[in-house]
XYZ file of C-alpha atoms in Angstrom:
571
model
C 1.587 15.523 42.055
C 4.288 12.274 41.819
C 3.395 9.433 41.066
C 3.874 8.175 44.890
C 1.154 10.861 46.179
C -1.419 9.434 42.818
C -0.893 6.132 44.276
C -1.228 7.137 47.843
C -4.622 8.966 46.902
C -6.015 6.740 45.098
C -5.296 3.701 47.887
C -6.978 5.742 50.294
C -10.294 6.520 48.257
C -10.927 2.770 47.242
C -10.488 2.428 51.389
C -12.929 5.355 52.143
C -15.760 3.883 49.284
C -15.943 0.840 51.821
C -18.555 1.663 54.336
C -17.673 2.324 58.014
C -19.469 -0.774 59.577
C -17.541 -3.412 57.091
C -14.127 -1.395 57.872
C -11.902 -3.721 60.134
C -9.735 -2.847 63.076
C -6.217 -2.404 63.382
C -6.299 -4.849 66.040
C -8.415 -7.231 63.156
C -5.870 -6.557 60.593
C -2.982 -7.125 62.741
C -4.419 -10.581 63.378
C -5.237 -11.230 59.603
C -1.046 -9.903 59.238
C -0.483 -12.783 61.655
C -2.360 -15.467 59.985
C -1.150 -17.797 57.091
C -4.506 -18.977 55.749
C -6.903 -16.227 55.232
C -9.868 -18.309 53.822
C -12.786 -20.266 55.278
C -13.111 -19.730 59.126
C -10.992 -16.826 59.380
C -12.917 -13.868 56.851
C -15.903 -15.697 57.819
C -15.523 -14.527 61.577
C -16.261 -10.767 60.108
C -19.769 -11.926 58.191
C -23.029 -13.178 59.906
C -24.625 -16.338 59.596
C -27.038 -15.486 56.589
C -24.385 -13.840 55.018
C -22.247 -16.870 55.475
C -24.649 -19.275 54.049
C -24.876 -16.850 51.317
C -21.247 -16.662 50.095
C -20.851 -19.939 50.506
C -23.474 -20.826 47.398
C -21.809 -21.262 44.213
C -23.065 -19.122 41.192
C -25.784 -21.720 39.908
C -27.803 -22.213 43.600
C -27.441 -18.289 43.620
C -29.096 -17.501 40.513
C -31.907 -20.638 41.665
C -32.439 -19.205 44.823
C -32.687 -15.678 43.229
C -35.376 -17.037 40.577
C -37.270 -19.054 43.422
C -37.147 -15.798 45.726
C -35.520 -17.289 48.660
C -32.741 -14.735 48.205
C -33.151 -11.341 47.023
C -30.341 -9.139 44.522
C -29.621 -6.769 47.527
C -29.720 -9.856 49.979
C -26.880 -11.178 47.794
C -24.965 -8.611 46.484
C -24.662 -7.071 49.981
C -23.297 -10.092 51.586
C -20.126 -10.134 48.491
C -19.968 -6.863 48.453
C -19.223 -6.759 52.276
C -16.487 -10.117 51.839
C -14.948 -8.386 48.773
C -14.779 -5.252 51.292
C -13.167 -7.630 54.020
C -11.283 -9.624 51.312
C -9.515 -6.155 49.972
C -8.389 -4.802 53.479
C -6.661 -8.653 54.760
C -5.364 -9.621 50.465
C -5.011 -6.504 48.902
C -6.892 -7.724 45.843
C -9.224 -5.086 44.432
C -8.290 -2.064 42.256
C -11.830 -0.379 42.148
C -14.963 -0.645 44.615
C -18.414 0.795 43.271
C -20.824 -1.070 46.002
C -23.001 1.982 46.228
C -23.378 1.571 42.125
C -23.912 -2.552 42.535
C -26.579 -1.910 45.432
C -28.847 0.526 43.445
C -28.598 -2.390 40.463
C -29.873 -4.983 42.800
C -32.398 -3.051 44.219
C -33.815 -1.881 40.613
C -33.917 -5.508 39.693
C -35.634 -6.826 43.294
C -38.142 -4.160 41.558
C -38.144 -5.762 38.495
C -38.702 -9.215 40.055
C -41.545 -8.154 42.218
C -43.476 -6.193 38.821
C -42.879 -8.740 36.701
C -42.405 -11.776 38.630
C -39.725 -13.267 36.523
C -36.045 -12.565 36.103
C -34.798 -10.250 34.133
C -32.047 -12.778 32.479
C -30.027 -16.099 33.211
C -27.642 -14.314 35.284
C -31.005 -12.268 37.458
C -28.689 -10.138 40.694
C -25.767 -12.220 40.562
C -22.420 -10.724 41.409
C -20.007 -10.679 39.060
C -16.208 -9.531 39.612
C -13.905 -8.437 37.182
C -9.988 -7.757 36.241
C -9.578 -4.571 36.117
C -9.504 -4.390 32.145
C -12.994 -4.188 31.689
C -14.670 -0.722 31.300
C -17.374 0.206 33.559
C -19.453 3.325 33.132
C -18.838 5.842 36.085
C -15.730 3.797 37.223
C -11.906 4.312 36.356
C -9.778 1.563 34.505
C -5.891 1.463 35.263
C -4.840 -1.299 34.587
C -2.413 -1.218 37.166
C -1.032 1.939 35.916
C -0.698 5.238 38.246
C -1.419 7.261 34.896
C -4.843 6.449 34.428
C -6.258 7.016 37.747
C -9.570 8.919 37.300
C -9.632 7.593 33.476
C -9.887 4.414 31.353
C -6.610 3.123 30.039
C -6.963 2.815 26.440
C -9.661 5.892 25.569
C -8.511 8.368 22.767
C -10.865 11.653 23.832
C -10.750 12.855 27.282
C -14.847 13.007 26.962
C -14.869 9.405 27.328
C -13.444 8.754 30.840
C -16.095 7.270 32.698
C -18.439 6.720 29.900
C -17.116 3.717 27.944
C -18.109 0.118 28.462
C -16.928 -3.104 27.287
C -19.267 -5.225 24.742
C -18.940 -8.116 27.390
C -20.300 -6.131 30.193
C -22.951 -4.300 28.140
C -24.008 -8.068 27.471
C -23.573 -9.027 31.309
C -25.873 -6.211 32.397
C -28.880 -7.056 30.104
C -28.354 -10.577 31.702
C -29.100 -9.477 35.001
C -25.779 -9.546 36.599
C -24.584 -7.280 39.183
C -21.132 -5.389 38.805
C -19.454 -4.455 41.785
C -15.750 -4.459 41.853
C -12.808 -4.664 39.821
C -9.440 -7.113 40.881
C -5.911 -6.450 40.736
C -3.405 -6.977 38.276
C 0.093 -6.944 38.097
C 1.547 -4.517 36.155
C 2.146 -5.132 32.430
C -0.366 -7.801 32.573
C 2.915 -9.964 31.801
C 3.557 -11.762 34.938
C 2.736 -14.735 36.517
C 2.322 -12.338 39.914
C 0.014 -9.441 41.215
C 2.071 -6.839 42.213
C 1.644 -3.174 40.849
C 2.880 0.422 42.034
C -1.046 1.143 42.221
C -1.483 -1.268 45.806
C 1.392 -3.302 46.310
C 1.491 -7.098 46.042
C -1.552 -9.458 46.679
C -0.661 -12.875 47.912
C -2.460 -16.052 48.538
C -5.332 -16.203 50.960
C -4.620 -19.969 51.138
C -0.540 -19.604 51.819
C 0.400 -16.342 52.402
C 4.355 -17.114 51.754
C 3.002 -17.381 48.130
C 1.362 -15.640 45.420
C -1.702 -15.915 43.892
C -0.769 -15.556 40.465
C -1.148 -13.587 37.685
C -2.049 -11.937 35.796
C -6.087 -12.369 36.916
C -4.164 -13.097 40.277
C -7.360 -10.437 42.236
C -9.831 -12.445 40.853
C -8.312 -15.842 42.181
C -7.640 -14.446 45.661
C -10.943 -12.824 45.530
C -12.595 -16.300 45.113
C -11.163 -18.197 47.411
C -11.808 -15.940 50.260
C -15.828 -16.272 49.030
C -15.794 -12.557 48.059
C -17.160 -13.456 44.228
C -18.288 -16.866 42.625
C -17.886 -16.018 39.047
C -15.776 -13.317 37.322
C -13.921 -12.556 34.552
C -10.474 -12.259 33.532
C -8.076 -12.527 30.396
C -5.293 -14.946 28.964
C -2.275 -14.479 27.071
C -0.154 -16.539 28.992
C -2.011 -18.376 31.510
C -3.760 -15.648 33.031
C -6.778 -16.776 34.265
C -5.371 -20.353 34.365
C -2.232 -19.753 36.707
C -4.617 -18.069 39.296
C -7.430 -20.943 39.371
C -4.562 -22.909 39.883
C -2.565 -21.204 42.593
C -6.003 -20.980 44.922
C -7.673 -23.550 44.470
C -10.803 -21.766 41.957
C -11.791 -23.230 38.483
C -11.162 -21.483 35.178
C -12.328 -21.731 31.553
C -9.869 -20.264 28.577
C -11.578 -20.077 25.566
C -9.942 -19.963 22.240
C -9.791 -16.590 21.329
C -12.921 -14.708 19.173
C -15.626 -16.481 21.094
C -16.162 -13.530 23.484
C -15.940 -10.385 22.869
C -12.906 -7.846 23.384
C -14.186 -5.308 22.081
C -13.739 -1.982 24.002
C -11.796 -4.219 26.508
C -8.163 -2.430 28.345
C -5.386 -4.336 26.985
C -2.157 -4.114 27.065
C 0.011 -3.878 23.427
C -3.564 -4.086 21.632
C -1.847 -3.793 17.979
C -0.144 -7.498 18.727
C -3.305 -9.612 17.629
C -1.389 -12.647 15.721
C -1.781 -14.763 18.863
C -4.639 -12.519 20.867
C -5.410 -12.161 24.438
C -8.944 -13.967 24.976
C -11.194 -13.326 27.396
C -11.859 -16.153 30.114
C -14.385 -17.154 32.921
C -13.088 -17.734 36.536
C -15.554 -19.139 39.109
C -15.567 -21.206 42.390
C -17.313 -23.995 40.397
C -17.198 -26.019 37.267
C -21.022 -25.206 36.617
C -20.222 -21.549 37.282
C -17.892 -21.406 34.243
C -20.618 -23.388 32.248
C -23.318 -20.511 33.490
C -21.664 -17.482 32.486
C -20.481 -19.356 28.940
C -23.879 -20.178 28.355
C -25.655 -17.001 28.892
C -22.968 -15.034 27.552
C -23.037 -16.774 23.870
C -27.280 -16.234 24.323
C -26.522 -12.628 23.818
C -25.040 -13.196 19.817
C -21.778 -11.524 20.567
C -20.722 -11.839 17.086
C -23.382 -9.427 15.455
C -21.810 -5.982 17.551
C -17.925 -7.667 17.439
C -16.725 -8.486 14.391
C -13.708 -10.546 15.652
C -16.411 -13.205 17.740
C -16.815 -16.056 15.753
C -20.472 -16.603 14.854
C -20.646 -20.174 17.337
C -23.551 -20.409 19.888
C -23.512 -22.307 22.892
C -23.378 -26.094 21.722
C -25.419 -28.209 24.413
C -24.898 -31.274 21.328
C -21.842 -31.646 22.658
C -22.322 -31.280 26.058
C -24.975 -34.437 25.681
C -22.141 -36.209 23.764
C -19.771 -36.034 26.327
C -21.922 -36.379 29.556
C -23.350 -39.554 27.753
C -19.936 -40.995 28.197
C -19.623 -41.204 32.244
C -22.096 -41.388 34.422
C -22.737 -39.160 37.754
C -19.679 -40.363 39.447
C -17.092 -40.245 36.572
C -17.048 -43.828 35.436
C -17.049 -44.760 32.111
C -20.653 -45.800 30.762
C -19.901 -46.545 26.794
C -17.992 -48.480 24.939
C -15.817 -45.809 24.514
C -14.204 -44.313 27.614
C -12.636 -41.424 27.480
C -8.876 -41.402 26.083
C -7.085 -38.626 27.708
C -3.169 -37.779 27.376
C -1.080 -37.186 30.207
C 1.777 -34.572 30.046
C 3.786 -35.503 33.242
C 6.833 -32.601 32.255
C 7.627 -30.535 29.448
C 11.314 -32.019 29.031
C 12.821 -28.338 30.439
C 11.563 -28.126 33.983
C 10.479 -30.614 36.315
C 6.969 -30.564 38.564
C 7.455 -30.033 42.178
C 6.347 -33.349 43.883
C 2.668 -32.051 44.905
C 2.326 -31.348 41.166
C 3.702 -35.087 40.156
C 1.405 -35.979 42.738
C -1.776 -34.323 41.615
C -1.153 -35.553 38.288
C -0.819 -39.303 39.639
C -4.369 -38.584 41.659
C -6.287 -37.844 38.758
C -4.787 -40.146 36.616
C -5.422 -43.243 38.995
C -8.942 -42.162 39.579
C -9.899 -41.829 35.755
C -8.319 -45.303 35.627
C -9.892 -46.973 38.191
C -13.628 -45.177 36.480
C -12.593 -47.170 33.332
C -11.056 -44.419 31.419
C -7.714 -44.768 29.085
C -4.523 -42.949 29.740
C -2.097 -42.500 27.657
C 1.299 -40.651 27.759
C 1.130 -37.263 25.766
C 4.870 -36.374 24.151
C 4.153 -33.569 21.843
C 6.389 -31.424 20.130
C 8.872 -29.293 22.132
C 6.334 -27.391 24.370
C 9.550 -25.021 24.748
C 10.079 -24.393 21.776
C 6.784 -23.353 20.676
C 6.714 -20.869 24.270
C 9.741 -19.180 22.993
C 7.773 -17.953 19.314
C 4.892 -17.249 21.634
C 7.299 -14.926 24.068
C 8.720 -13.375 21.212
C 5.137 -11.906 20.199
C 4.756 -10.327 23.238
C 7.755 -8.824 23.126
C 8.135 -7.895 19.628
C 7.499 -3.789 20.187
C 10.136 -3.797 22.743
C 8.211 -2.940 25.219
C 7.040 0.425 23.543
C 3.495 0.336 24.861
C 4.412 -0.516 28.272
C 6.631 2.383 28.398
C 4.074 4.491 26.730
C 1.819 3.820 30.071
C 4.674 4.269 32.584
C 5.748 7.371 31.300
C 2.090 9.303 31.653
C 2.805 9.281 35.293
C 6.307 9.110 35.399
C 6.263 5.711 37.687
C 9.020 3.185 37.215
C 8.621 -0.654 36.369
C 8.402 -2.979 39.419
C 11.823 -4.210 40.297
C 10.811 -7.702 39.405
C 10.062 -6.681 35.987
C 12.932 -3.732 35.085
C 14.867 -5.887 33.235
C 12.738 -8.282 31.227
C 10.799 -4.888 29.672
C 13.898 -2.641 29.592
C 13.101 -0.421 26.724
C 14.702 -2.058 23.274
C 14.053 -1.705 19.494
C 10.938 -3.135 18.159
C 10.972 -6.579 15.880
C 10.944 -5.472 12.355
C 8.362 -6.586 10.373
C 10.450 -9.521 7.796
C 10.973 -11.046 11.620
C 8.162 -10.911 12.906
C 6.596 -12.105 9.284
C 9.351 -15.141 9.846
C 7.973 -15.765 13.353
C 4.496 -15.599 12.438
C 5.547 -18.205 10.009
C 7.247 -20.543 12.614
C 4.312 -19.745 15.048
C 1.787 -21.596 12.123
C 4.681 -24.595 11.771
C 4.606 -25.564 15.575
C 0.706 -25.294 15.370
C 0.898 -27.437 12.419
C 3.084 -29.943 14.116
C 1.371 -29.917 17.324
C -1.827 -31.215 15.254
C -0.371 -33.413 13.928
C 0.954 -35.405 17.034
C -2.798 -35.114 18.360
C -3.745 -36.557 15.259
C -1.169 -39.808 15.215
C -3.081 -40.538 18.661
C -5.408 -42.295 16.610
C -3.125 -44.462 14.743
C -3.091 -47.654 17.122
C -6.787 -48.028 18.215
C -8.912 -45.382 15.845
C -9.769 -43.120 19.104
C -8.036 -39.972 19.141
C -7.329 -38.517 22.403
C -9.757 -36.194 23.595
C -8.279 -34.108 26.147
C -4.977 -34.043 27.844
C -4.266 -33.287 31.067
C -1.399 -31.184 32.147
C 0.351 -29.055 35.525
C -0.487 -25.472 35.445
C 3.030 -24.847 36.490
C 5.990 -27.103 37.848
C 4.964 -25.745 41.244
C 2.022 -25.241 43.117
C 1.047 -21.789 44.209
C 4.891 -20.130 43.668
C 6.528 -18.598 46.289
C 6.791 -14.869 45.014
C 9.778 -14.346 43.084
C 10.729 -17.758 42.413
C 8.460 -18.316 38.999
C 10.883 -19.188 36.730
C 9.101 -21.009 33.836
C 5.758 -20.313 32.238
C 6.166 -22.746 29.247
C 3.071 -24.851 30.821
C 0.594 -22.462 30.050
C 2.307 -20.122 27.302
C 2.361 -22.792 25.186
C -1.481 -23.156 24.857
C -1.495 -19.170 23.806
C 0.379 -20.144 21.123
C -1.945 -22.998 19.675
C -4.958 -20.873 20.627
C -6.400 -23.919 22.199
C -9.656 -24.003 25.086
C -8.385 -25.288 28.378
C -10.626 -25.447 31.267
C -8.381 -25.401 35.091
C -9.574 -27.458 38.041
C -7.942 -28.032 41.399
C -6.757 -31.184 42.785
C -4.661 -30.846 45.848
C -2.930 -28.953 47.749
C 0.803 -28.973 48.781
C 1.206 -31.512 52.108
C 4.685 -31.212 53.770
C 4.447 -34.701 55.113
C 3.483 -36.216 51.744
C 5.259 -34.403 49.260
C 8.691 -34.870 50.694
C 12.215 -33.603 48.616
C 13.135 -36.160 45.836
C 17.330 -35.929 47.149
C 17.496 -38.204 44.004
C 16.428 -36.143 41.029
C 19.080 -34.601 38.777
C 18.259 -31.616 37.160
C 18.600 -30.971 33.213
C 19.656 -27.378 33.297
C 20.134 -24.727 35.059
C 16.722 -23.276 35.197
C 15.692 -27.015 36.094
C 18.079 -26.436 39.226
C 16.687 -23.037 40.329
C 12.927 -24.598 39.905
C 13.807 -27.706 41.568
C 16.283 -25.971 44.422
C 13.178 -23.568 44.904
C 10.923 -26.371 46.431
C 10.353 -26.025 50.422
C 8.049 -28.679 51.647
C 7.384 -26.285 54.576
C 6.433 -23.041 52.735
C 4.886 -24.495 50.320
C 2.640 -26.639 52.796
C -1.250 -25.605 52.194
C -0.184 -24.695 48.145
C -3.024 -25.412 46.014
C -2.269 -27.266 42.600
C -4.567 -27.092 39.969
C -4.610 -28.941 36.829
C -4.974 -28.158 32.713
C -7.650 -30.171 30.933
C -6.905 -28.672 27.698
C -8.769 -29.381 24.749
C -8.330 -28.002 20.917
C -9.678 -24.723 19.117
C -13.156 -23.695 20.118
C -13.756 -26.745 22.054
C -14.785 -24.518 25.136
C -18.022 -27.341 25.499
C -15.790 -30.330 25.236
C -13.386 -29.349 27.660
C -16.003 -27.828 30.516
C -17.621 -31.624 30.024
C -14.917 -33.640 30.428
C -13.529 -31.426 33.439
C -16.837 -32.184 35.209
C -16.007 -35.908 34.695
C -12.363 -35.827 35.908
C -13.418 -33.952 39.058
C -16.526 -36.570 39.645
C -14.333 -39.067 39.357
C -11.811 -37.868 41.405
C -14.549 -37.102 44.287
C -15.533 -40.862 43.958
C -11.965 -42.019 44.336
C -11.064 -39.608 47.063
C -14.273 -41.054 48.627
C -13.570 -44.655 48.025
C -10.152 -43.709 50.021
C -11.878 -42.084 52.840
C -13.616 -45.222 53.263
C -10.598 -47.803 53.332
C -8.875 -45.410 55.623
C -11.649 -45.496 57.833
């Protein structure tokens, strides 16, 4: 069978596992072809009113209403598991569908509840999505790739298709969560887009002239149509960040080794100088928080060796929280200090990124907070050693995957991972070197923060990209997230606007510094990009996962309370 037919099969399986009542018309899907933004009133017009209020409960009133019984696990999952059925046939954003599997969970622990009358963990018959990288028993893991339908990319024995798991889900199962579909991908994992041979392209519920990212670009879309709360993804290059960003979701990118990979679909697994991590993407800051918390409970470190032994630290929380009250404003004698990267020097923010940045920046200012201009060593520079990892097998296990099947690389990506001779290892033992310079460097400036008033910055705040959601095709520099890969830092992602054609007009007087500056800048369309959302890095340093969900929560309080103060005057 060709690839084409593989692809074709498996497409129309994932359709027939949806049940025939939650299947729209063509008439339906003609209209959802017709609209631009997908989310809020239009999916909701295919749910009913419990269902609705259902979906539209972040992850921490779920799992409250689930432990007070006012909602029930097969109340719950069945209402996501019907959006994430409407959400797949109007986005294109899952890869695998087990809702038959996710229902019989819910309904063993409804059982559980009603014998024991107490949850059976922190996360008690709460929905969780996932990229497809994550192995689930009885379910198939691509990848993306047309050569591992009916198997799980990554397995050595053909005995184990369909009966490995990851550690992370083992450990989100004896929390109580529910499983219940996997999100596309684009293929490679390497690109800030979804689109695969597998099911096409998935675009932005929000703005359908753009993309929703990538490479957890699924799980994004997924979220803001409502059709999961919390789910997880991974990051080597701003993969669950770039999707948070592009619609409008939250996202939490921990420093590598403090949750588990282990027995997790990856793709060059051998390249672990600067490692993929594993990251938390939810329609709430206190959704990230919930599924950190609970998953650290667990001990990952005693069944994967490369977790660091660090449980949840609520110290710091308390430390943090103690320094703002409710509404963001400062409530200590020392405010927060953040830093403020407005452009990496190479490619210059769109103006609804330059004016998200100036948003939260005023507001943290006006709750009493300092700001101070963050100029670090080339942030360029240090994506270009980062790049250079991921590329150093010449694209040898890509290849490997493509070739199973037969299937071709996506035109978008046939040139970048054109097949080329591997980095030999005095190279890559001189990159590895210049990799630990730039991270020595890099601490260094955030040290020398401290030097005028003895308070060291504590976070900085940064664009996800130069642009907000991208129009597909037209990302042309990753450097704002790539760069944190390479220092290995936590970031958390929060959103703060969203692209407004009569706002962010074209600057006619900016001059561009290069050429790619030119394409970036050239690429902005106040029209298309109207409705974009832009999101926004709060990154912190190593294993400061705590730090960085705390001081997100006060940024977006106190950008509520300014947006609210404005609201007011306008009025």
């Amino acid at each position: 069978m060709s690839w084409e037919a593989r692809a074709a099969a498996k497409r129309a399986d994932t359709l027939n596992k949806i049940p025939a009542e939650w299947r729209l018309s063509p008439a339906d899907l003609a209209e959802a072809e017709r609209q631009r933004d997908l989310t809020g009133p239009f999916i909701q017009r295919f749910l009913n009113a419990d269902e609705t209020s259902i979906i539209l409960k972040d992850s921490v009133q779920l799992v409250e209403d689930l432990r007070g019984a006012k909602l029930t696990a097969v109340q719950v999952t069945s209402a996501f598991c019907k959006t994430a059925a409407i959400a797949h046939q109007i986005s294109n954003c899952l890869h695998e569908v087990f809702f038959d599997q996710a229902l019989e969970r819910a309904a063993w622990l409804d059982a559980q509840f009603a014998k024991n009358q107490s949850a059976v963990g922190p996360l008690h018959g709460l929905p969780i999505s996932l990229k497809d990288q994550f192995h689930v028993k009885g379910v198939d893991t691509t990848m993306g790739y047309i050569g591992w339908i009916d198997s799980n990319l990554g397995i050595t024995e053909p005995e184990q298709a369909h009966n490995v798991e990851s550690q992370i889900i083992t450990e989100l199962l004896s929390l109580g969560a529910v499983l219940y579909c996997k999100t596309s991908l684009p293929q490679t994992l390497l690109f800030g887009e979804t689109k695969n041979n597998l099911i096409g392209e998935t675009l932005n519920p929000n703005n359908r002239n753009l993309s929703c990212g990538g490479s957890s670009g699924g799980e994004g879309a997924l979220q803001a149509l409502r059709g999961s709360t919390l789910g997880l993804g991974t990051d080597i290059g701003g993969s669950v960040r770039i999707p948070a960003g592009f619609n409008g979701t939250y996202s939490l990118k921990p420093t590598p080794e403090r949750l588990s990979y282990r027995c997790v679909a990856n793709n060059n697994p051998g390249e672990n100088t600067y490692r993929s991590t594993v990251g938390i993407m939810s329609t709430s800051l206190e959704g990230l928080d919930l599924l950190l918390r609970a998953d650290l409970s667990t001990k990952p470190w005693l069944k994967d060796p490369a977790v660091v032994p660090m449980p949840f630290r609520a110290e710091i929380v308390k430390e943090y929280e103690s320094r703002a009250n409710p509404d963001g404003t400062a409530n200590s004698s020392t405010p927060l200090k953040l830093g403020v990267l407005w452009t990496d020097g190479a490619v210059q923010p769109h103006p609804p990124v330059t004016r998200g940045l100036n948003m939260v920046v005023e507001a943290m200012q006006s709750a009493g907070h300092q700001i101070v201009d963050w100029n670090p060593p080339c942030q360029v520079a240090g994506r270009d050693i980062h790049l250079s990892f991921l590329m150093a097998d010449g694209a040898r296990d890509i290849h490997n995957q493509l070739d199973i099947s037969g299937e071709p690389l996506i035109p978008e990506l046939r040139e970048t991972f054109r097949l080329k001779e591997p980095m030999s290892l005095i190279n890559y033992q001189h990159l590895t070197l210049q990799g630990l310079q730039y991270e020595a460097e890099y601490s260094d400036y955030w040290n020398s923060t401290a030097e005028k008033d003895g308070q060291i910055v504590d976070a900085v705040i940064m664009p996800v990209a130069p642009h907000a959601a991208v129009i597909p095709g037209k990302y042309y520099h990753t450097a704002y997230t790539e760069i944190i890969n390479l220092l290995n830092y936590s970031v958390a992602v929060i959103p703060v606007t969203k692209a407004d054609k009569q706002i962010d007009r074209i600057d006619s007087s900016y001059q561009p510094s290069s050429y790619l500056d030119q394409m970036n800048w050239e690429a902005y369309d106040p029209e298309i990009y109207d409705g974009g959302p832009v999101g926004l890095q709060i990154v912190g340093r190593k294993f400061e996962e705590e730090k960085v969900l705390s001081i997100a929560k006060i940024v977006a309080s106190a950008a509520r309370t300014a947006k609210a103060k404005t609201t007011v005057t306008e009025d």
